[in-house]
Amino acid sequence: MDIIDVKNLTKRYPGRTAVSDISFRVAQGEIVGFLGPNGAGKTTTMRILAGFLPATGGDVKIGGRDVSRHSLEVRRHIGYLPESCPLYPEMRVSEYLRYRACLKGLPRRRRKERVPKVLEMCGLLDVKRRVIGHLSKGYRQRVGLADALVHDPDLLILDEPTIGLDPNQIREIRNLIRDLSGRHTILLSTHILPEVEATCERVLILHQGKIVASDTPENLAGIVSGSIRVVTEIKGLQSEIVETLSALPGVNNVSDRLEGAWVKLEVSGKLGTDLRQNIFQTVVDNKWTLRELRTISTTLEDVFGALTTGDKGGRS
């Protein structure tokens, strides 16, 4: 079952189009990364999904309900954490969450269950009696996440949930998001691309208001790089090494340079082939000396750059 079903969504402002005729689906229980450079239309799309902004055109359904026609009903099933989370700075943390749970229609008994639970989940037990305005930015972000979770929604829309957090807090929020998967569907926007690789099952990349990619991080990396690349360092006669490796099955190209007594090579080949075994066996057969043999992985950062700036390349 699809929790999010977007068809031909468009949002226009005077003089510009923020989102242009995009369509995508998110299945129940998926964690999907929603990426794009600043101004790509991510936040606009998330606000439309959450019912806070009307669309100019297209259809948006959450759990089978039309967002524009059943806005209040849809919001009961959504937990939304905006990038700049609005809080009441004069309220205490637990007081604020009880108040928000009440606004979201949770009965008294249910509020007594959920508020302590989200305080624990988001690491807020130690500050539950603190005034929100006295908290650090990272803790205020946690309060916003607890607010998004307090009514136990089917769908979580998280816009930069780790902004302002230190590395340990980011790791805790990442683990929390993983724990929430399965029971909740999560649409996650962030500029910390390693977090998306570590957390998300699928990635949507938005550029200039259009979706330019939708796939798993691994598949996107393969599509962008177009090949597998291996770095190796071998001691032997340079011309002989290059000629021999170039003739191996599946090898497309060999680039080389001499570093002292060692020949450093980058070997590229067809996707789906693992060149390392043949390279290793060739080194053994020719009685060369091997010092390094590893693949160069294409990261989500490389994919993002290639799809939004045209800069293709990999990093080790």
Coordinates of C-alpha atoms in Angstrom, one line a residue:
M1 CA 0.0 0.0 0.0
D2 CA 1.2 3.5 -0.9
I3 CA 1.1 6.0 2.0
I4 CA 2.1 8.9 -0.3
D5 CA 0.8 9.1 -3.9
V6 CA 1.7 12.3 -5.7
K7 CA 0.6 12.8 -9.4
N8 CA 1.6 15.8 -11.5
L9 CA 2.1 18.1 -8.5
T10 CA 2.8 21.7 -9.5
K11 CA 3.3 24.8 -7.3
R12 CA 3.7 28.2 -8.8
Y13 CA 4.5 31.5 -7.2
P14 CA 4.4 34.9 -9.0
G15 CA 7.3 34.9 -11.4
R16 CA 8.6 31.4 -10.8
T17 CA 7.6 27.7 -10.6
A18 CA 8.8 26.0 -7.4
V19 CA 7.6 22.5 -8.2
S20 CA 6.9 21.4 -11.8
D21 CA 4.7 18.4 -12.6
I22 CA 6.3 15.9 -10.3
S23 CA 4.9 12.4 -9.5
F24 CA 6.2 9.8 -7.0
R25 CA 5.0 7.2 -4.5
V26 CA 6.2 6.1 -1.1
A27 CA 5.1 2.7 0.2
Q28 CA 4.0 1.9 3.7
G29 CA 7.1 1.4 6.0
E30 CA 9.6 2.9 3.6
I31 CA 12.3 5.4 4.7
V32 CA 12.8 7.7 1.7
G33 CA 15.5 10.4 1.4
F34 CA 14.2 13.6 -0.2
L35 CA 17.2 15.5 -1.6
G36 CA 18.0 18.5 -3.6
P37 CA 20.0 21.7 -3.6
N38 CA 18.7 24.9 -2.0
G39 CA 15.7 26.2 -3.9
A40 CA 15.0 22.8 -5.6
G41 CA 11.4 22.7 -4.2
K42 CA 11.9 20.1 -1.4
T43 CA 10.4 22.2 1.5
T44 CA 7.6 23.4 -0.8
T45 CA 6.7 19.8 -1.6
M46 CA 6.8 18.7 2.1
R47 CA 4.6 21.6 3.1
I48 CA 2.0 20.6 0.5
L49 CA 2.2 16.9 1.6
A50 CA 1.6 18.1 5.2
G51 CA -1.4 20.2 4.3
F52 CA 0.2 23.5 5.2
L53 CA 0.4 24.8 1.6
P54 CA -2.0 24.5 -1.3
A55 CA -0.8 23.1 -4.6
T56 CA -1.4 24.9 -7.9
G57 CA -2.1 21.7 -9.7
G58 CA -1.9 17.9 -9.4
D59 CA -3.2 15.3 -7.0
V60 CA -1.7 14.5 -3.6
K61 CA -3.0 11.7 -1.5
I62 CA -1.8 10.5 2.0
G63 CA -3.1 7.1 3.0
G64 CA -5.6 7.3 0.1
R65 CA -7.1 10.6 1.3
D66 CA -6.9 13.7 -0.8
V67 CA -4.8 16.4 1.0
S68 CA -6.7 19.3 -0.4
R69 CA -10.2 17.9 0.4
H70 CA -9.5 16.2 3.7
S71 CA -6.8 18.3 5.2
L72 CA -7.8 17.9 8.8
E73 CA -8.2 14.1 8.5
V74 CA -4.9 13.8 6.7
R75 CA -3.0 15.8 9.4
R76 CA -4.1 13.3 12.0
H77 CA -2.0 10.7 10.3
I78 CA 1.1 12.9 9.7
G79 CA 3.9 14.0 12.0
Y80 CA 5.7 17.0 10.5
L81 CA 9.0 18.5 11.6
P82 CA 9.7 21.6 9.7
E83 CA 13.3 22.9 9.2
S84 CA 12.7 25.8 11.6
C85 CA 10.6 24.2 14.2
P86 CA 8.2 26.6 15.9
L87 CA 8.0 26.1 19.7
Y88 CA 6.6 27.9 22.7
P89 CA 9.9 29.0 24.5
E90 CA 8.1 29.9 27.7
M91 CA 6.7 26.4 28.2
R92 CA 8.4 23.4 29.9
V93 CA 9.2 20.5 27.7
S94 CA 6.8 18.0 29.2
E95 CA 4.1 20.7 29.5
Y96 CA 4.5 21.6 25.8
L97 CA 4.3 18.0 24.7
R98 CA 1.1 17.4 26.7
Y99 CA -0.4 20.5 25.2
R100 CA 0.5 19.4 21.7
A101 CA -0.9 15.9 22.3
C102 CA -4.1 17.5 23.4
L103 CA -4.3 19.7 20.3
K104 CA -3.8 16.6 18.2
G105 CA -6.8 15.0 19.8
L106 CA -5.2 12.3 22.0
P107 CA -7.5 11.3 24.9
R108 CA -6.2 11.9 28.4
R109 CA -5.1 8.2 29.0
R110 CA -3.3 8.1 25.7
R111 CA -1.5 11.3 26.4
K112 CA -0.2 9.9 29.7
E113 CA 1.2 7.0 27.7
R114 CA 2.7 8.8 24.7
V115 CA 4.3 11.8 26.4
P116 CA 6.7 9.8 28.6
K117 CA 7.4 7.5 25.7
V118 CA 8.5 10.2 23.2
L119 CA 10.5 11.9 26.0
E120 CA 12.5 8.7 26.3
M121 CA 12.7 8.0 22.6
C122 CA 14.1 11.5 21.8
G123 CA 16.4 11.7 24.8
L124 CA 14.5 14.4 26.6
L125 CA 14.0 12.8 30.1
D126 CA 16.8 14.8 31.7
V127 CA 15.3 18.1 30.5
K128 CA 11.6 17.4 30.6
R129 CA 11.1 20.0 33.4
R130 CA 13.3 22.6 31.7
V131 CA 11.9 25.7 30.0
I132 CA 12.2 25.3 26.2
G133 CA 13.7 28.7 25.7
H134 CA 16.6 27.8 28.0
L135 CA 17.5 24.7 25.9
S136 CA 20.3 24.4 23.3
K137 CA 19.4 24.3 19.7
G138 CA 20.0 20.6 19.5
Y139 CA 17.6 19.9 22.4
R140 CA 14.9 22.2 20.9
Q141 CA 15.2 20.1 17.7
R142 CA 14.6 17.0 19.8
V143 CA 11.5 18.6 21.3
G144 CA 10.2 19.3 17.7
L145 CA 10.8 15.6 16.8
A146 CA 9.0 14.5 19.9
D147 CA 6.1 16.8 19.0
A148 CA 6.0 15.1 15.5
L149 CA 5.9 11.7 17.1
V150 CA 3.6 12.3 20.1
H151 CA 0.4 11.2 18.3
D152 CA 2.1 8.1 16.8
P153 CA 1.4 9.0 13.2
D154 CA 1.5 6.7 10.2
L155 CA 3.7 9.1 8.2
L156 CA 6.7 11.2 9.4
I157 CA 7.8 14.1 7.3
L158 CA 11.1 15.3 8.6
D159 CA 12.8 18.4 7.1
E160 CA 16.4 18.6 8.3
P161 CA 15.8 16.7 11.6
T162 CA 19.4 16.6 12.7
I163 CA 20.2 20.3 12.1
G164 CA 22.0 21.8 15.1
L165 CA 22.9 18.4 16.6
D166 CA 26.4 17.2 17.5
P167 CA 27.8 14.0 16.0
N168 CA 26.6 11.9 18.9
Q169 CA 23.1 13.3 18.8
I170 CA 23.0 12.8 15.1
R171 CA 23.9 9.1 15.6
E172 CA 21.1 8.8 18.2
I173 CA 18.5 10.4 15.9
R174 CA 19.6 8.2 13.0
N175 CA 19.1 5.1 15.2
L176 CA 15.8 6.4 16.3
I177 CA 14.7 6.9 12.7
R178 CA 15.8 3.3 11.9
D179 CA 13.8 2.0 14.9
L180 CA 10.7 3.9 13.7
S181 CA 10.9 2.2 10.2
G182 CA 8.3 -0.4 9.5
R183 CA 5.8 1.0 12.0
H184 CA 6.1 4.5 10.4
T185 CA 6.6 5.6 6.9
I186 CA 9.3 8.3 6.8
L187 CA 10.1 11.0 4.3
L188 CA 13.4 12.6 5.3
S189 CA 15.1 15.7 3.9
T190 CA 18.7 16.5 4.9
H191 CA 21.9 18.0 3.5
I192 CA 24.0 15.4 5.4
L193 CA 24.2 12.8 2.6
P194 CA 26.0 10.1 4.6
E195 CA 23.0 10.1 6.9
V196 CA 20.8 9.3 3.9
E197 CA 23.1 6.5 2.8
A198 CA 23.0 5.1 6.4
T199 CA 19.3 5.4 6.9
C200 CA 17.2 5.5 3.7
E201 CA 16.1 2.6 1.6
R202 CA 15.3 4.9 -1.4
V203 CA 16.3 8.3 -2.6
L204 CA 14.3 11.0 -4.5
I205 CA 16.5 13.8 -5.9
L206 CA 14.8 17.1 -6.8
H207 CA 16.5 19.7 -9.1
Q208 CA 14.9 22.9 -10.3
G209 CA 11.5 21.7 -9.3
K210 CA 11.7 18.3 -11.1
I211 CA 12.5 14.8 -9.9
V212 CA 15.8 13.8 -11.6
A213 CA 16.3 10.5 -9.9
S214 CA 14.4 7.9 -7.8
D215 CA 16.1 4.7 -6.8
T216 CA 18.2 3.0 -4.0
P217 CA 21.5 4.8 -3.2
E218 CA 23.4 1.7 -4.6
N219 CA 21.6 1.7 -7.9
L220 CA 22.0 5.4 -8.4
A221 CA 25.7 5.1 -7.8
G222 CA 25.9 2.5 -10.5
I223 CA 23.9 4.5 -13.0
V224 CA 26.0 7.6 -12.4
S225 CA 29.4 6.1 -12.4
G226 CA 28.6 3.7 -15.3
S227 CA 31.5 1.4 -14.4
I228 CA 33.3 -0.2 -11.5
R229 CA 36.7 1.2 -10.7
V230 CA 39.7 -0.4 -8.9
V231 CA 42.8 1.2 -7.6
T232 CA 45.9 -1.0 -7.3
E233 CA 49.7 -0.6 -6.7
I234 CA 52.0 -3.1 -8.3
K235 CA 55.8 -3.4 -8.4
G236 CA 57.1 -4.5 -11.8
L237 CA 57.8 -3.3 -15.3
Q238 CA 55.3 -0.4 -15.9
S239 CA 54.6 -1.0 -19.6
E240 CA 54.2 -4.8 -19.1
I241 CA 51.7 -4.2 -16.2
V242 CA 49.6 -1.8 -18.1
E243 CA 49.5 -3.9 -21.2
T244 CA 48.6 -7.1 -19.3
L245 CA 45.9 -5.5 -17.2
S246 CA 44.4 -3.8 -20.2
A247 CA 43.9 -7.2 -21.8
L248 CA 41.9 -8.7 -18.9
P249 CA 38.3 -9.6 -19.5
G250 CA 35.8 -6.8 -18.6
V251 CA 38.5 -4.0 -18.4
N252 CA 37.6 -0.8 -20.3
N253 CA 40.4 1.4 -19.4
V254 CA 43.7 1.5 -17.4
S255 CA 45.4 4.8 -16.2
D256 CA 48.8 4.6 -14.6
R257 CA 51.5 6.6 -13.0
L258 CA 54.9 5.7 -11.5
E259 CA 55.5 6.4 -7.8
G260 CA 59.0 5.4 -7.0
A261 CA 59.3 1.7 -7.6
W262 CA 55.6 1.2 -7.6
V263 CA 53.1 1.6 -10.5
K264 CA 49.8 3.0 -9.3
L265 CA 46.9 2.2 -11.5
E266 CA 43.2 2.9 -11.8
V267 CA 41.4 0.2 -13.7
S268 CA 37.8 0.6 -14.9
G269 CA 35.5 -2.1 -16.1
K270 CA 31.9 -3.1 -16.8
L271 CA 29.3 -2.8 -14.1
G272 CA 28.5 -6.1 -12.4
T273 CA 32.1 -7.4 -12.7
D274 CA 34.6 -7.7 -9.9
L275 CA 38.0 -7.0 -11.4
R276 CA 40.0 -7.6 -8.2
Q277 CA 40.1 -11.4 -8.5
N278 CA 41.5 -11.3 -12.0
I279 CA 44.0 -8.6 -11.1
F280 CA 45.2 -10.5 -8.1
Q281 CA 45.6 -13.7 -10.0
T282 CA 47.5 -11.8 -12.8
V283 CA 49.9 -10.4 -10.2
V284 CA 50.6 -13.9 -8.8
D285 CA 51.0 -15.4 -12.3
N286 CA 53.5 -12.7 -13.3
K287 CA 55.4 -12.8 -9.9
W288 CA 54.8 -9.1 -9.4
T289 CA 54.5 -7.6 -5.9
L290 CA 51.1 -6.2 -4.9
R291 CA 50.7 -3.5 -2.3
E292 CA 47.1 -2.2 -2.7
L293 CA 43.9 -3.5 -4.3
R294 CA 40.6 -1.8 -3.6
T295 CA 37.5 -0.6 -5.4
I296 CA 36.6 3.1 -5.6
S297 CA 33.0 3.5 -4.4
T298 CA 30.7 6.1 -5.8
T299 CA 29.0 7.9 -2.9
L300 CA 25.6 9.5 -2.7
E301 CA 27.5 12.8 -2.6
D302 CA 29.0 12.0 -6.1
V303 CA 25.5 11.0 -7.4
F304 CA 24.0 14.3 -6.0
G305 CA 26.7 16.3 -7.6
A306 CA 26.4 14.6 -11.0
L307 CA 22.6 14.9 -11.1
T308 CA 22.4 18.5 -9.9
T309 CA 25.6 20.1 -11.4
G310 CA 26.7 17.6 -14.1
D311 CA 29.9 16.9 -12.2
K312 CA 30.5 13.1 -12.5
G313 CA 33.2 11.4 -10.5
G314 CA 33.9 9.0 -7.6
R315 CA 35.7 9.2 -4.3
S316 CA 37.6 6.5 -2.5

